[in-house]
CSV table of C-alpha atoms and ligand atoms in Angstrom, one decimal:
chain,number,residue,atom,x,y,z
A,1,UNK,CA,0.0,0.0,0.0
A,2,UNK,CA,2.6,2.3,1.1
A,3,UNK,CA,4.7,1.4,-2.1
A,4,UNK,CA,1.8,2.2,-4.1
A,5,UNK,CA,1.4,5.5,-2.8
A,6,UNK,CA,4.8,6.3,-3.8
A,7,UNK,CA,4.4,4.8,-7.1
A,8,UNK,CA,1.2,7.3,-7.3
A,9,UNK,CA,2.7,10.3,-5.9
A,10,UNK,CA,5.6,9.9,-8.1
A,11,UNK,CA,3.4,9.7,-11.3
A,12,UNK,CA,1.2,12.6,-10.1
A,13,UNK,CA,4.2,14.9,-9.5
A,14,UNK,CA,6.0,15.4,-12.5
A,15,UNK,CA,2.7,15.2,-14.5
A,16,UNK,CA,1.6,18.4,-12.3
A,17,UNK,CA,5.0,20.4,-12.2
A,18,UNK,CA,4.6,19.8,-16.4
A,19,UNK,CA,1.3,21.4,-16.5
A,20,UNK,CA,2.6,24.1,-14.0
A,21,UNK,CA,5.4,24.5,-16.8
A,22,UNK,CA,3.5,24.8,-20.2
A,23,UNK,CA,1.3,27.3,-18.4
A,24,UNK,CA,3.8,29.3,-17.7
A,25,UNK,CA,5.0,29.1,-21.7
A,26,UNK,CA,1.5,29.6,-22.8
A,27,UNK,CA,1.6,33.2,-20.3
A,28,UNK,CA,5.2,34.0,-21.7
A,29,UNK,CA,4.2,33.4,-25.4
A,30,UNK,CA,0.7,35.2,-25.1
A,31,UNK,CA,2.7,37.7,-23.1
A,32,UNK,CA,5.3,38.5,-25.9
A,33,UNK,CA,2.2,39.3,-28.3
A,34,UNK,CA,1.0,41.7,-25.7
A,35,UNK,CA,-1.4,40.5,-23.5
A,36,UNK,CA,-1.6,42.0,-19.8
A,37,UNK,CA,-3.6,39.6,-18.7
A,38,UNK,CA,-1.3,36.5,-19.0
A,39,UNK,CA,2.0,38.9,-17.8
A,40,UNK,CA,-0.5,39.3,-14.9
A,41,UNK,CA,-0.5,35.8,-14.2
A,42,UNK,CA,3.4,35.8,-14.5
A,43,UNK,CA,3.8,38.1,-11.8
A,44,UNK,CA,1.1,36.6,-9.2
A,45,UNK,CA,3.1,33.4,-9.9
A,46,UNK,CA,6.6,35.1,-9.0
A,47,UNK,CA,5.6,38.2,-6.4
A,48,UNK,CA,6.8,36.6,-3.3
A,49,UNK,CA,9.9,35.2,-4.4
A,50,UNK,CA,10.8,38.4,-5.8
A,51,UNK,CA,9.6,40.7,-2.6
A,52,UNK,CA,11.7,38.0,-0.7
A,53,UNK,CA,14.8,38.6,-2.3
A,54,UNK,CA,14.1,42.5,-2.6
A,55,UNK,CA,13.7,42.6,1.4
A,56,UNK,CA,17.3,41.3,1.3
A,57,UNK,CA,18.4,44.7,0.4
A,58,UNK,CA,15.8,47.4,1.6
A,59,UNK,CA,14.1,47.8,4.5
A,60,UNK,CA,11.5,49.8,3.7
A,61,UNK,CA,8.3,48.7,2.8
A,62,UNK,CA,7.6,51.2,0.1
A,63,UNK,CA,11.2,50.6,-1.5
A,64,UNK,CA,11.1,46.4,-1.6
A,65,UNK,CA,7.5,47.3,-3.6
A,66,UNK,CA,9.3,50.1,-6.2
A,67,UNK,CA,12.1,47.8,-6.6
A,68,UNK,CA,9.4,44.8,-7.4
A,69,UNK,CA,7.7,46.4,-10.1
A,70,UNK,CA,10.7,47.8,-11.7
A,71,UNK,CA,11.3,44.2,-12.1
A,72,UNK,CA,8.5,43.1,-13.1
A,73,UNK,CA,8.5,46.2,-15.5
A,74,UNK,CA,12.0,45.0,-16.9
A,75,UNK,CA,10.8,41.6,-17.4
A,76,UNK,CA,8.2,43.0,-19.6
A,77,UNK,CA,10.6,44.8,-21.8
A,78,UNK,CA,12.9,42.6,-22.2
A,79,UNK,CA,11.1,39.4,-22.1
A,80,UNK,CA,11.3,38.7,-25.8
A,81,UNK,CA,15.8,37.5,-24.4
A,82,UNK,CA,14.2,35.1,-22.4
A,83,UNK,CA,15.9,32.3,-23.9
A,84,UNK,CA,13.5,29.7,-22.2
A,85,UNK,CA,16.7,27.2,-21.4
A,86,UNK,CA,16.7,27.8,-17.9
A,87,UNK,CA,13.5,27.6,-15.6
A,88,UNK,CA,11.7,31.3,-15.9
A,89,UNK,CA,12.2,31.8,-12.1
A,90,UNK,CA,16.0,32.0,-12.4
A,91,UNK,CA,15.6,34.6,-15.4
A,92,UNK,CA,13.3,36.5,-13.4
A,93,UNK,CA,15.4,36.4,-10.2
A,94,UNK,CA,18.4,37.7,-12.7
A,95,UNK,CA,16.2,40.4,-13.5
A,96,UNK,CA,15.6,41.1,-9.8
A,97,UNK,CA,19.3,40.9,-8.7
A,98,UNK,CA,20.1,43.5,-11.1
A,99,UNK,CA,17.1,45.8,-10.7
A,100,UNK,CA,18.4,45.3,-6.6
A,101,UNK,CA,21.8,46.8,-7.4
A,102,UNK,CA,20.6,49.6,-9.7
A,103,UNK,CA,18.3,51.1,-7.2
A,104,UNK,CA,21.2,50.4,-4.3
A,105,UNK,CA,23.6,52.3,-6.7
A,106,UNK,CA,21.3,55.1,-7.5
A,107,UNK,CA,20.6,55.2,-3.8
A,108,UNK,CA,24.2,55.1,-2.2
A,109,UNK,CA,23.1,56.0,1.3
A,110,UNK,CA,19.0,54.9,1.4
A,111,UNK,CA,17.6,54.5,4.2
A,112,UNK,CA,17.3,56.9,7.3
A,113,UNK,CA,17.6,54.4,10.5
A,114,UNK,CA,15.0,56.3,12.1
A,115,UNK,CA,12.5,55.6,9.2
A,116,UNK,CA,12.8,51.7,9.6
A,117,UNK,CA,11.2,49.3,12.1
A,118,UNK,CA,14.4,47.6,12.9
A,119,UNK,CA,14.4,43.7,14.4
A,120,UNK,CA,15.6,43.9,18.0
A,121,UNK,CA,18.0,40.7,18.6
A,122,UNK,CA,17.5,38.6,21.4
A,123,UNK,CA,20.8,39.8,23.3
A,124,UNK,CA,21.8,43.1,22.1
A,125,UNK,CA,18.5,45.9,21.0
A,126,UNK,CA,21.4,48.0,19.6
A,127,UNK,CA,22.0,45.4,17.1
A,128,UNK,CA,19.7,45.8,14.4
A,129,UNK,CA,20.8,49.7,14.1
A,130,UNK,CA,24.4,49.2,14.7
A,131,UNK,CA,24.6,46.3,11.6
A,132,UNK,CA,22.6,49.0,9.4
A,133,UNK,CA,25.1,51.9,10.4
A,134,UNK,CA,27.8,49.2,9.6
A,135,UNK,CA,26.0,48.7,5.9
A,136,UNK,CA,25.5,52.5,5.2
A,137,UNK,CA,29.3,52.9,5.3
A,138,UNK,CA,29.7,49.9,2.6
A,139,UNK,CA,29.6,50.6,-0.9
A,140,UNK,CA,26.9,49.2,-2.7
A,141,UNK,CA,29.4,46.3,-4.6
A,142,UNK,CA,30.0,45.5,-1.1
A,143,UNK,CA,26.7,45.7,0.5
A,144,UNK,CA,25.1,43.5,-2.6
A,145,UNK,CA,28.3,41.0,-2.5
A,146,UNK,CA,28.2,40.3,1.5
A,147,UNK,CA,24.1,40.4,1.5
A,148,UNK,CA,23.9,37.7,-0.9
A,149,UNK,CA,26.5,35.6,0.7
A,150,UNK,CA,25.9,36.0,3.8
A,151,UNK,CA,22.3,36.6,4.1
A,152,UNK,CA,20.7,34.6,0.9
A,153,UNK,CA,23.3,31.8,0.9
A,154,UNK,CA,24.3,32.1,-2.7
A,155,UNK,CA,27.5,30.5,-3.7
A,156,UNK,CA,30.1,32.5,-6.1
A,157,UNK,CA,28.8,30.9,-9.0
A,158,UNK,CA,25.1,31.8,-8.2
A,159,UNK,CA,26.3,35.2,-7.4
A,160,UNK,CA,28.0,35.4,-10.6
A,161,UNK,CA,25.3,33.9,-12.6
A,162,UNK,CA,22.8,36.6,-12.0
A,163,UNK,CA,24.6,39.4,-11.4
A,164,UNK,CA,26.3,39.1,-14.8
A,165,UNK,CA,30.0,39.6,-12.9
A,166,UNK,CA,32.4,37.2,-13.4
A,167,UNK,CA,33.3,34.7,-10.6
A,168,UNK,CA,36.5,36.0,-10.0
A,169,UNK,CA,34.8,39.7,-9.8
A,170,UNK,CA,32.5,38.1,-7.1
A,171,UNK,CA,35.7,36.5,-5.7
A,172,UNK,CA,37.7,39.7,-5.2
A,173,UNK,CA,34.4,41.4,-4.4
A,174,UNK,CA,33.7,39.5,-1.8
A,175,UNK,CA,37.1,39.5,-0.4
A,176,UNK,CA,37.3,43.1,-0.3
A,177,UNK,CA,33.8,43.4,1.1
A,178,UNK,CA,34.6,41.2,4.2
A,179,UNK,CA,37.8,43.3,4.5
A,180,UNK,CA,36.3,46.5,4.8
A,181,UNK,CA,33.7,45.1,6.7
A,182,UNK,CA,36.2,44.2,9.0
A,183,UNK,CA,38.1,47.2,9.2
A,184,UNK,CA,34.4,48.8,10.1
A,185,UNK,CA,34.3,46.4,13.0
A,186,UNK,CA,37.5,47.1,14.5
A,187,UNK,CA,37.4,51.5,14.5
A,188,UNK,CA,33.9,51.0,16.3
A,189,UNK,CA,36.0,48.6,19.0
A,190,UNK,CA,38.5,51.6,19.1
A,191,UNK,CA,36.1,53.7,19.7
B,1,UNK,CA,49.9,34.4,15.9
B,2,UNK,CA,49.3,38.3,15.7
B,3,UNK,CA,46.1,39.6,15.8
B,4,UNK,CA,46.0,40.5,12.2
B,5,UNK,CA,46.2,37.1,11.5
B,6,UNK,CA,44.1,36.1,14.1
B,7,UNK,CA,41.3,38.6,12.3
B,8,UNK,CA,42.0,37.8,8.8
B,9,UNK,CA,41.0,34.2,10.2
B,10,UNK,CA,38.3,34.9,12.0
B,11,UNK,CA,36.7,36.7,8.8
B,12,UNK,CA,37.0,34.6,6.5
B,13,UNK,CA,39.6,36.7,4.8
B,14,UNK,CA,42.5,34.9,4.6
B,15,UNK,CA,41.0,32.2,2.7
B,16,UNK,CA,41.7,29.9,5.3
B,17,UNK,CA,38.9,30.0,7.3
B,18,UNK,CA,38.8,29.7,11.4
B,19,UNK,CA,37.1,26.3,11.7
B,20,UNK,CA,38.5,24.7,14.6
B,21,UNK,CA,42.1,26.5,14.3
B,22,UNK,CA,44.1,25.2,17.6
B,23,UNK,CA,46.6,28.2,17.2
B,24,UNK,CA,43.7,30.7,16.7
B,25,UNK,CA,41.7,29.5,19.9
B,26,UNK,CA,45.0,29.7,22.0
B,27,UNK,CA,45.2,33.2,20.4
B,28,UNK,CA,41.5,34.3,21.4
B,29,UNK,CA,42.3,32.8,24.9
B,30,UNK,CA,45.1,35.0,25.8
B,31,UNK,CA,43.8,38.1,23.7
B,32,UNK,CA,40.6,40.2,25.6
B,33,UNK,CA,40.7,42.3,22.0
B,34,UNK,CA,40.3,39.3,19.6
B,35,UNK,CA,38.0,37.9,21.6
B,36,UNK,CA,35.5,41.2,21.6
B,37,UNK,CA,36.2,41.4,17.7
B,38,UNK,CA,35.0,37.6,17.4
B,39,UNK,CA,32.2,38.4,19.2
B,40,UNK,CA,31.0,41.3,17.8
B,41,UNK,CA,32.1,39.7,14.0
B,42,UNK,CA,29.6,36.8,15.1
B,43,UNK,CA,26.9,39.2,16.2
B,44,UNK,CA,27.6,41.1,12.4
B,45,UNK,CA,27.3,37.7,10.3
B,46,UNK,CA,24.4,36.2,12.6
B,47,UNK,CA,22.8,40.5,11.7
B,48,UNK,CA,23.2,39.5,7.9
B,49,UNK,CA,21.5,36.6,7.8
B,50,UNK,CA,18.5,37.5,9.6
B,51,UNK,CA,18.5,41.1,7.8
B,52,UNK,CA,15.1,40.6,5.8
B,53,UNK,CA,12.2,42.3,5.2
B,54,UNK,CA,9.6,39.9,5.3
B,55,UNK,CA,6.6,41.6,3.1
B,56,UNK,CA,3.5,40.5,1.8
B,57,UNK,CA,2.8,41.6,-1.7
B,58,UNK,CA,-1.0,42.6,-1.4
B,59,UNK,CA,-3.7,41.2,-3.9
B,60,UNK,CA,-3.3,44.7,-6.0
B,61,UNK,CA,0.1,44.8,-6.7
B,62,UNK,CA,-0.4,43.0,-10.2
B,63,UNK,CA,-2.8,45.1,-10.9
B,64,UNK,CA,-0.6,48.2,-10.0
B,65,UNK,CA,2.1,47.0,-12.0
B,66,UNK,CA,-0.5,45.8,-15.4
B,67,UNK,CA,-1.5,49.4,-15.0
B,68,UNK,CA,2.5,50.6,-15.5
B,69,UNK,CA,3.1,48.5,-18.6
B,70,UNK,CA,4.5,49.9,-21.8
B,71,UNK,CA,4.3,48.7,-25.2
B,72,UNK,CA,5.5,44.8,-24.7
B,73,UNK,CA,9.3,44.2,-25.4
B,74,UNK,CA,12.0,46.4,-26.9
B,75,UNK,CA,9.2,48.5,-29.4
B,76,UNK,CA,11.9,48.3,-31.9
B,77,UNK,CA,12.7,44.4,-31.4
B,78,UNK,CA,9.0,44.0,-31.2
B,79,UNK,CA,8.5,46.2,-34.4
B,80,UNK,CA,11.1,43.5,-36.0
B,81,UNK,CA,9.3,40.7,-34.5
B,82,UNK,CA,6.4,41.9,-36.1
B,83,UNK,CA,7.7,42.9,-39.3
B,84,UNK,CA,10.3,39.9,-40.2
B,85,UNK,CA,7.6,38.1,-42.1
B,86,UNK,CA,6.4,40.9,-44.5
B,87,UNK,CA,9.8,42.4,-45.4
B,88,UNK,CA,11.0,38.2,-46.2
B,89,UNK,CA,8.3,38.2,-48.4
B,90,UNK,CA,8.3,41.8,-50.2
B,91,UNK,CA,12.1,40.9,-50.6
B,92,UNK,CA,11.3,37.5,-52.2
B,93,UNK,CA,8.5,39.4,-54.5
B,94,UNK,CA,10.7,42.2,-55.4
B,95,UNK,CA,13.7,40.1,-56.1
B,96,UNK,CA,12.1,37.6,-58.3
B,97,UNK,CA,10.8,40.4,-60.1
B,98,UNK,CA,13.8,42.0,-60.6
B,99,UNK,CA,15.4,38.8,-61.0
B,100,UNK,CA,13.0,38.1,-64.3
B,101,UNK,CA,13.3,41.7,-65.7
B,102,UNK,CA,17.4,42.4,-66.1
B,103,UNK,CA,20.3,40.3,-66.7
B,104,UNK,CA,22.2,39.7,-63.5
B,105,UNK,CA,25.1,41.8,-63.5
B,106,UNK,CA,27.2,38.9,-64.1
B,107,UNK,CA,25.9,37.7,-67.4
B,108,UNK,CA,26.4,41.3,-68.5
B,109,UNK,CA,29.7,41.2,-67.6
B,110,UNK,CA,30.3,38.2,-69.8
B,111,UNK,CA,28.7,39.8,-73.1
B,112,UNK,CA,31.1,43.2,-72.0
B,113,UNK,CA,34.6,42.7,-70.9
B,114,UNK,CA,37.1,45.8,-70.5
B,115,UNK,CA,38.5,45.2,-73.6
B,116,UNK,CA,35.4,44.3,-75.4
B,117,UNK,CA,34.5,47.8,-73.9
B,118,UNK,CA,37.4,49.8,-75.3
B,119,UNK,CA,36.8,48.7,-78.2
B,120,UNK,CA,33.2,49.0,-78.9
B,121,UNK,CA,33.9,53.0,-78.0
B,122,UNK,CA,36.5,52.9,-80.1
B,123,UNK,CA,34.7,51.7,-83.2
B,124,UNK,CA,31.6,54.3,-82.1
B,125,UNK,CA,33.9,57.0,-82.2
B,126,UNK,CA,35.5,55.8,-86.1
B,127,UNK,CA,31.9,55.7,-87.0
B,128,UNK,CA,30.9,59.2,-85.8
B,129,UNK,CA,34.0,60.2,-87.9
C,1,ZN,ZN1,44.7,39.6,19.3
């Protein structure tokens, strides 16, 4: 019985996940030739993976929801180099990285603490504001690099991948952003 | 061990990493300064991993972004898209056409070499004599 479950839920799966999949082409295609309604679809299908990975980086509501339509905005335009090789969720989240860094480049210094509703650690409520002062005084290379290391988990290569630098770039990137980071760490010691 | 080692360790810097480093713990255990930097450098990593803003999209932010949408793709590119099809066929059409109506330039080059040229000048102007 139990192996026949299995047997079923394996069949069921991959049958569904297809379906899930030419959906998705059918909203792309229509969506080339103009129709709202499918790219609609596209983006209820993708909003929270893309607000996840914008709250990575902002910590303002009203910024992680700009950044998330200008992605969605950019995926529109330029949907017609989706290749379609790799799943549409790794295109889009390429998209997102990128719209990420643009808006943390335009914005060098974006956030004023007092504006944000900081998470107050366990051990230390200074925390939260002290690792956000620490951030403002990275550049945004650095801030991007160490955020998607550190916080999303991304290896080099995935870093590399979607931000369109090469893994060495992310190497030295990353290497330099720990450094400074570090350098941070010690003059507030000194202090 | 110096402590800029010791921090270049502790950071990840080096390349080395700290895990488990028997000289780096003896290090932290005699040194009240590296061990309030590995502290603090704990509390800093432990920061960027929780750092998210966790945020609901609401049921109207497809609609607010349907309602931002330009013309779809690169207009040119989608202009091209669009107009690949025609243009092939006008060209096909048009080429044909002219393909039926004049000798290739080749075949005229054949009937009229340089020389053949000179020539045929040549005799024109004896004639006009
Ligand atoms: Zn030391």
């Amino acid at each position: 019985m139990r192996a026949d479950l299995g047997t079923l839920t394996l069949a069921i799966l991959p049958s569904e996940a297809g379906e899930r999949q030419a959906e998705e082409r059918r909203w792309i295609t229509a969506s080339l030739d103009g129709d709202r309604d499918a790219f609609a679809e596209l983006v209820r299908r993708y909003q929270q993976r893309v607000f996840r990975l914008a709250g990575r980086f902002f910590r303002r509501p009203e910024d992680v929801e700009e950044v998330a339509q200008e992605t969605f905005l950019t995926a529109w335009r330029k949907l017609h180099t989706y290749a379609g090789k790799a799943p549409f969720e790794h295109w889009l989240t390429r998209v997102c990285t990128r719209c990420c860094y643009a808006r943390l480049r335009q914005r060098p210094d974006p956030e004023p603490l007092q504006s944000i509703d900081l998470p107050v650690a366990p051990g230390d409520p200074t925390a939260g504001v002290e690792l956000e002062r620490l951030l403002a005084r990275l550049k945004p290379a650095d801030r991007m690099v160490l955020l998607l290391l550190d916080g999303e988990g991304w290896s080099t290569a995935e870093i590399a991948e979607r931000t369109g630098w090469t893994r060495t770039n992310v190497k030295v990137r990353a290497h330099r952003a720990r450094a400074r980071l570090r350098r941070l760490v010690e003059e507030d010691l000194e202090r | 061990m110096n402590c800029r080692r010791a921090r270049k360790l502790l950071t990840g810097v080096s390349g080395a990493g700290s895990g488990a480093d028997p000289e780096l713990a003896r290090h932290l255990a005699s040194c009240a300064e590296c061990e309030r930097f590995a502290e603090r450098w704990t509390e800093v990593r432990d920061g960027l991993k929780g750092r998210l803003t966790t945020l609901t999209p609401d049921a109207g932010f497809a609609a607010r972004v349907t309602a931002r949408l330009g013309p779809p793709a690169d207009p040119f590119v989608w202009a091209a898209r669009r107009l690949v099809p025609v243009t092939l066929a006008l060209t096909l059409v048009l080429g044909g056409w002219c393909l039926l109506r004049t000798p290739a330039p080749s075949s005229l080059a054949d009937e009229l070499a340089d020389g053949d040229l000179l020539t045929w000048v040549a005799s024109d102007e004896e004639e006009q004599r």
